[in-house]
Coordinates of C-alpha atoms in Angstrom, one line a residue:
M1 CA -9.6 27.4 16.7
T2 CA -9.4 23.8 15.6
S3 CA -10.9 20.5 16.7
D4 CA -7.6 19.6 18.3
D5 CA -7.7 22.9 20.3
I6 CA -11.0 21.8 22.0
P7 CA -10.0 20.8 25.6
S8 CA -12.5 18.0 25.9
N9 CA -11.6 16.4 22.6
R10 CA -8.3 14.8 23.5
A11 CA -9.2 14.2 27.1
D12 CA -12.4 12.4 26.2
R13 CA -10.6 10.1 23.8
A14 CA -8.0 9.2 26.5
A15 CA -10.9 8.2 28.8
N16 CA -12.7 6.1 26.1
R17 CA -10.8 2.9 26.9
A18 CA -12.7 2.5 30.2
A19 CA -16.0 3.5 28.6
D20 CA -15.4 0.8 25.9
W21 CA -14.8 -1.8 28.5
A22 CA -18.2 -1.0 30.1
V23 CA -19.9 -1.1 26.7
A24 CA -18.3 -4.3 25.6
C25 CA -19.1 -6.0 28.9
T26 CA -22.8 -5.1 28.6
T27 CA -23.2 -5.9 24.9
S28 CA -21.0 -8.9 24.3
A29 CA -23.7 -11.4 25.2
S30 CA -26.0 -9.9 22.6
A31 CA -23.5 -9.5 19.8
A32 CA -25.1 -9.1 16.4
T33 CA -24.3 -11.6 13.7
S34 CA -22.7 -10.6 10.5
G35 CA -25.2 -9.3 8.1
P36 CA -25.6 -6.9 5.2
A37 CA -23.8 -3.6 5.5
S38 CA -25.9 -0.7 4.2
A39 CA -28.4 -0.3 1.3
S40 CA -25.4 0.9 -0.8
G41 CA -23.3 -2.2 0.1
A42 CA -20.8 0.0 2.0
V43 CA -19.6 -1.2 5.4
I44 CA -18.7 2.4 6.5
E45 CA -20.7 5.3 5.2
A46 CA -20.8 9.0 6.0
T47 CA -23.2 11.2 4.1
G48 CA -23.2 15.0 4.5
V49 CA -21.9 14.7 8.1
R50 CA -21.5 17.8 10.2
R51 CA -20.3 18.2 13.8
R52 CA -20.2 21.4 15.9
Y53 CA -18.7 22.2 19.2
A54 CA -19.6 24.7 21.9
G55 CA -19.2 28.3 20.5
G56 CA -20.4 27.3 17.1
F57 CA -17.1 25.9 15.8
E58 CA -17.8 23.4 13.0
A59 CA -15.1 20.7 13.1
V60 CA -16.8 18.5 10.4
A61 CA -18.5 20.4 7.6
G62 CA -20.4 18.1 5.3
V63 CA -18.1 15.1 4.9
S64 CA -19.2 12.2 2.7
F65 CA -17.4 9.0 1.8
S66 CA -17.9 5.3 1.9
V67 CA -15.7 2.2 2.5
A68 CA -16.4 -1.2 1.0
R69 CA -16.1 -4.5 2.7
G70 CA -12.5 -5.7 2.9
E71 CA -11.1 -2.3 1.9
L72 CA -8.5 -0.2 3.7
F73 CA -9.5 3.5 3.7
A74 CA -7.0 6.2 4.9
L75 CA -8.4 9.5 6.3
L76 CA -5.7 12.1 6.1
G77 CA -5.4 15.7 6.9
T78 CA -3.3 18.4 8.7
N79 CA -3.7 18.9 12.5
G80 CA -7.2 20.3 13.1
A81 CA -8.6 19.2 9.8
G82 CA -11.4 17.3 11.5
K83 CA -10.1 13.7 11.2
T84 CA -10.5 12.9 14.9
S85 CA -14.0 14.4 15.1
T86 CA -15.0 12.4 12.0
V87 CA -13.7 9.1 13.3
E88 CA -15.4 9.7 16.7
L89 CA -18.7 9.9 14.8
L90 CA -17.9 6.6 13.0
E91 CA -17.0 4.9 16.2
G92 CA -20.3 5.9 17.8
L93 CA -18.7 8.1 20.5
A94 CA -21.0 11.0 19.5
G95 CA -23.9 11.6 17.1
P96 CA -23.6 14.0 14.1
D97 CA -25.3 17.4 14.2
A98 CA -26.4 16.8 10.6
G99 CA -26.1 14.0 8.0
T100 CA -26.0 10.3 8.5
V101 CA -23.4 7.8 9.7
R102 CA -23.7 4.0 9.1
V103 CA -21.4 1.2 10.1
L104 CA -22.4 -2.3 9.2
G105 CA -25.8 -0.9 8.3
H106 CA -26.4 0.6 11.7
D107 CA -26.2 4.0 13.3
P108 CA -23.1 3.5 15.5
F109 CA -24.3 6.0 18.1
R110 CA -27.9 5.1 18.5
E111 CA -27.4 1.4 17.8
R112 CA -24.1 1.0 19.6
A113 CA -25.0 -2.3 21.1
A114 CA -25.5 -3.8 17.7
V115 CA -22.2 -2.4 16.2
R116 CA -19.6 -2.3 19.1
P117 CA -19.1 -6.1 19.4
R118 CA -18.2 -6.3 15.7
M119 CA -15.8 -3.4 15.8
G120 CA -12.2 -3.0 16.9
V121 CA -10.9 0.4 17.9
M122 CA -7.3 1.5 18.4
L123 CA -7.2 4.9 19.9
Q124 CA -4.4 7.4 19.8
E125 CA -3.9 7.0 23.5
G126 CA -5.0 4.0 25.4
G127 CA -6.1 4.2 29.0
F128 CA -4.4 1.1 30.6
P129 CA -4.4 0.2 34.3
S130 CA -0.6 0.7 34.9
E131 CA -0.2 -1.9 37.6
L132 CA -1.6 -4.8 35.6
T133 CA 0.7 -7.0 33.5
V134 CA 0.3 -7.2 29.8
T135 CA -1.4 -10.6 30.0
E136 CA -3.7 -9.4 32.8
T137 CA -4.7 -6.4 30.7
V138 CA -5.6 -8.6 27.7
R139 CA -7.5 -11.2 29.9
M140 CA -9.5 -8.4 31.5
W141 CA -10.5 -7.1 28.0
A142 CA -11.1 -10.6 26.7
G143 CA -13.6 -11.2 29.5
C144 CA -15.8 -8.5 28.0
T145 CA -15.4 -9.5 24.4
S146 CA -17.5 -12.1 22.6
G147 CA -15.5 -14.8 20.8
A148 CA -12.3 -13.3 22.0
R149 CA -9.0 -14.7 20.8
P150 CA -6.8 -16.4 23.4
P151 CA -4.6 -13.7 25.1
G152 CA -1.5 -15.5 23.9
E153 CA -2.6 -15.4 20.3
A154 CA -3.4 -11.7 20.5
L155 CA 0.0 -10.9 21.9
E156 CA 1.8 -13.1 19.3
L157 CA 0.0 -11.2 16.5
V158 CA 1.6 -7.9 17.7
G159 CA 4.9 -9.3 18.8
L160 CA 4.4 -8.8 22.6
T161 CA 4.7 -12.4 23.7
H162 CA 8.1 -11.8 25.4
R163 CA 6.6 -8.9 27.4
A164 CA 3.6 -10.8 28.6
R165 CA 4.5 -10.7 32.4
V166 CA 5.7 -7.0 32.3
R167 CA 3.6 -4.4 34.0
V168 CA 2.0 -1.9 31.6
K169 CA 3.7 1.0 33.3
Q170 CA 7.1 -0.5 32.3
L171 CA 6.3 -0.7 28.6
S172 CA 7.8 1.7 26.1
G173 CA 5.6 4.0 24.0
G174 CA 5.9 1.7 21.0
E175 CA 5.0 -1.4 23.1
R176 CA 1.9 0.4 24.4
R177 CA 0.8 1.0 20.9
R178 CA 1.2 -2.8 20.2
L179 CA -0.8 -3.6 23.3
D180 CA -3.5 -1.2 22.1
L181 CA -3.6 -3.0 18.7
A182 CA -3.8 -6.4 20.5
L183 CA -6.9 -5.2 22.4
A184 CA -8.5 -3.9 19.2
L185 CA -8.0 -7.3 17.5
L186 CA -9.2 -9.5 20.4
G187 CA -12.8 -9.8 19.1
R188 CA -11.8 -10.7 15.5
P189 CA -13.5 -7.5 14.4
E190 CA -15.3 -7.1 11.0
V191 CA -14.5 -3.3 11.1
L192 CA -11.2 -2.0 12.5
F193 CA -10.5 1.7 13.3
L194 CA -6.8 2.4 13.6
D195 CA -5.9 5.9 14.9
E196 CA -2.2 6.6 14.3
P197 CA -1.3 2.9 14.9
T198 CA 2.4 3.1 14.3
T199 CA 3.3 6.2 16.4
G200 CA 6.2 5.5 18.6
L201 CA 7.2 2.3 16.7
D202 CA 10.7 1.9 15.2
A203 CA 11.1 1.1 11.5
E204 CA 10.9 -2.7 12.0
G205 CA 7.9 -2.4 14.2
R206 CA 6.1 -0.2 11.7
R207 CA 6.8 -2.7 8.9
D208 CA 5.6 -5.6 11.0
T209 CA 2.4 -3.7 11.8
W210 CA 1.9 -2.9 8.1
E211 CA 2.1 -6.6 7.3
L212 CA -0.4 -7.5 10.0
V213 CA -2.9 -4.8 8.8
R214 CA -2.5 -6.1 5.2
A215 CA -3.2 -9.7 6.3
L216 CA -6.3 -8.5 8.2
R217 CA -7.6 -6.6 5.2
D218 CA -6.9 -9.6 2.9
G219 CA -8.9 -11.7 5.3
G220 CA -11.9 -9.5 4.8
T221 CA -11.6 -7.0 7.6
T222 CA -12.6 -3.5 6.7
V223 CA -10.1 -0.9 8.0
L224 CA -10.3 2.8 8.5
L225 CA -6.8 4.3 9.1
T226 CA -5.7 7.7 10.2
T227 CA -2.0 8.5 10.1
H228 CA 0.5 11.3 9.8
Y229 CA 2.9 8.9 8.0
L230 CA 2.0 9.5 4.4
E231 CA 4.2 6.6 3.3
E232 CA 2.0 4.4 5.5
A233 CA -1.2 5.5 3.7
E234 CA 0.5 5.2 0.3
T235 CA 1.6 1.7 1.1
L236 CA -1.6 0.4 2.7
A237 CA -4.6 2.3 1.4
D238 CA -7.0 1.1 -1.3
Q239 CA -8.8 4.4 -1.1
L240 CA -8.0 7.6 0.8
A241 CA -9.5 11.1 1.5
I242 CA -7.6 14.2 2.5
M243 CA -9.4 16.7 4.8
H244 CA -8.9 20.3 5.3
Q245 CA -10.9 22.6 7.6
G246 CA -13.6 19.9 8.1
R247 CA -14.1 19.1 4.5
V248 CA -12.8 16.4 2.1
V249 CA -10.8 18.3 -0.5
T250 CA -9.7 15.3 -2.6
A251 CA -10.4 11.5 -2.5
G252 CA -9.7 8.3 -4.5
T253 CA -6.8 5.9 -5.0
T254 CA -3.3 7.1 -4.4
A255 CA -2.8 7.1 -8.2
E256 CA -5.9 9.2 -8.7
V257 CA -4.9 11.7 -6.0
T258 CA -1.4 12.1 -7.3
A259 CA -2.3 12.0 -11.0
A260 CA -3.0 15.8 -11.1
R261 CA 0.4 16.6 -9.8
P262 CA 3.4 16.7 -12.1
A263 CA 6.0 14.0 -12.1
R264 CA 9.7 14.9 -11.5
I265 CA 12.9 14.2 -13.5
R266 CA 16.2 15.0 -11.8
F267 CA 19.7 14.7 -13.0
E268 CA 23.1 16.5 -13.1
L269 CA 24.7 17.8 -16.2
P270 CA 28.4 17.3 -16.8
Q271 CA 30.8 20.2 -16.4
G272 CA 30.6 22.5 -19.4
V273 CA 27.1 21.5 -20.6
P274 CA 24.7 24.5 -20.0
A275 CA 21.0 23.9 -19.1
A276 CA 20.2 26.0 -22.1
R277 CA 21.1 23.1 -24.4
L278 CA 18.1 21.1 -23.1
P279 CA 15.3 20.5 -25.6
L280 CA 12.9 23.5 -25.7
G281 CA 10.0 21.3 -24.9
L282 CA 11.4 20.4 -21.5
R283 CA 10.9 23.2 -18.9
A284 CA 13.6 22.9 -16.4
A285 CA 14.7 24.5 -13.1
A286 CA 18.4 24.7 -12.7
E287 CA 20.5 25.0 -9.6
G288 CA 24.0 25.0 -10.8
R289 CA 24.4 21.7 -12.7
L290 CA 21.5 20.1 -10.9
I291 CA 18.4 20.0 -13.2
E292 CA 14.8 19.4 -12.2
I293 CA 12.0 18.9 -14.8
R294 CA 8.3 18.9 -13.8
T295 CA 6.0 17.2 -16.2
H296 CA 2.6 15.7 -16.6
R297 CA 4.0 13.5 -19.4
L298 CA 6.6 11.5 -17.6
Q299 CA 7.2 8.8 -20.2
E300 CA 7.2 11.2 -23.1
S301 CA 9.4 13.7 -21.4
L302 CA 11.9 11.1 -20.2
G303 CA 12.0 9.6 -23.7
E304 CA 12.7 13.0 -25.2
L305 CA 15.4 13.7 -22.7
L306 CA 17.2 10.4 -23.3
I307 CA 17.1 10.8 -27.1
W308 CA 18.6 14.3 -26.7
A309 CA 21.3 13.0 -24.3
R310 CA 22.2 10.2 -26.8
E311 CA 22.3 12.5 -29.8
S312 CA 24.2 15.2 -27.9
D313 CA 26.6 12.7 -26.4
V314 CA 25.8 13.9 -22.9
R315 CA 25.8 11.7 -19.9
L316 CA 23.0 12.5 -17.4
L317 CA 24.5 12.0 -13.9
G318 CA 22.3 10.6 -11.1
L319 CA 19.2 10.4 -13.3
D320 CA 16.1 9.9 -11.2
A321 CA 12.5 9.9 -12.7
R322 CA 9.4 9.3 -10.6
S323 CA 5.7 10.1 -10.5
A324 CA 4.4 12.5 -7.8
T325 CA 4.2 11.0 -4.3
L326 CA 1.3 11.2 -1.9
E327 CA 3.4 13.4 0.3
E328 CA 3.9 15.9 -2.6
A329 CA 0.2 15.9 -3.3
F330 CA -0.6 16.4 0.4
L331 CA 1.7 19.3 0.8
D332 CA 0.5 20.8 -2.5
I333 CA -3.1 20.6 -1.2
A334 CA -2.2 22.1 2.2
Q335 CA -0.2 24.9 0.6
S336 CA -3.0 25.7 -1.9
A337 CA -5.6 25.8 1.0
S338 CA -3.4 28.1 3.1
E339 CA -3.0 30.5 0.2
S340 CA -6.7 30.5 -0.4
E341 CA -7.3 31.3 3.3
K342 CA -4.8 34.3 3.1
V343 CA -6.6 35.7 0.0
A344 CA -10.0 35.3 1.7
A345 CA -8.7 37.0 4.8

């Protein structure tokens, strides 16, 4: 059983839009002013956090991490890893069974009225009144938001100006995601939670959203991102953590997470040149004439290969050398975890 298998989990999140409207309307008048984050200086901080569901299933098993002001932090993991359950605790939708959560120095569950007006939340699924137009939806949310942007400005930010008079039910899936983002940005949040923000967007829409998120981060907004698009995390994140079975298995910058994985050199040997002629120091896997070298010494190995090719008068066809990607690191972690589970079973 995973956290995504719990019936109430996804349904509750789909209903949270209406709940957020109610909370925003009752707290906007008493919105807290910007102040210190936590004693550690972090804007978002989770320490030894645990969350259990009925039946004893532990979806979050001692997670700890922190996010500095103006930093974009990506929380990654396979389905059922505990990302959604963790983010719900950070958003204040539930309290942890153990450990502590702080957002802007406050407990987001017990002190929700102090935190919610300073927070923007983009859920996986927004619960919009389908008969309202896009502008009417934004105006309704703006009426419950302290210091809200003008509706037109919010729609322009996400590229929905041309759909302002269209009813929500007529929007495409990608357009609904943009509307969700517009609502999350209405209150000029200090902390922004983005849950799968580019799902359903085409390549151009995804890139536009990336540029907007970068601009928000550069302007001082602290962003926590969950995404299944590893290229998205690799492109945007200052720091990231990868979860598996409710635990953080690795964390750091993209470079730090990928550093432990070997780089790759690929090329094709000309006809008549056997792979056995390669330098002994370069361990290679051969598939016909296609050669792949895995190495933790990319620069040195590539230099050795090029010297050998020059001295041997061999042309390396389609030469491609690159460091490990975040996707490779992610898949390696997932595979290693699965193998460990099989051994344990």
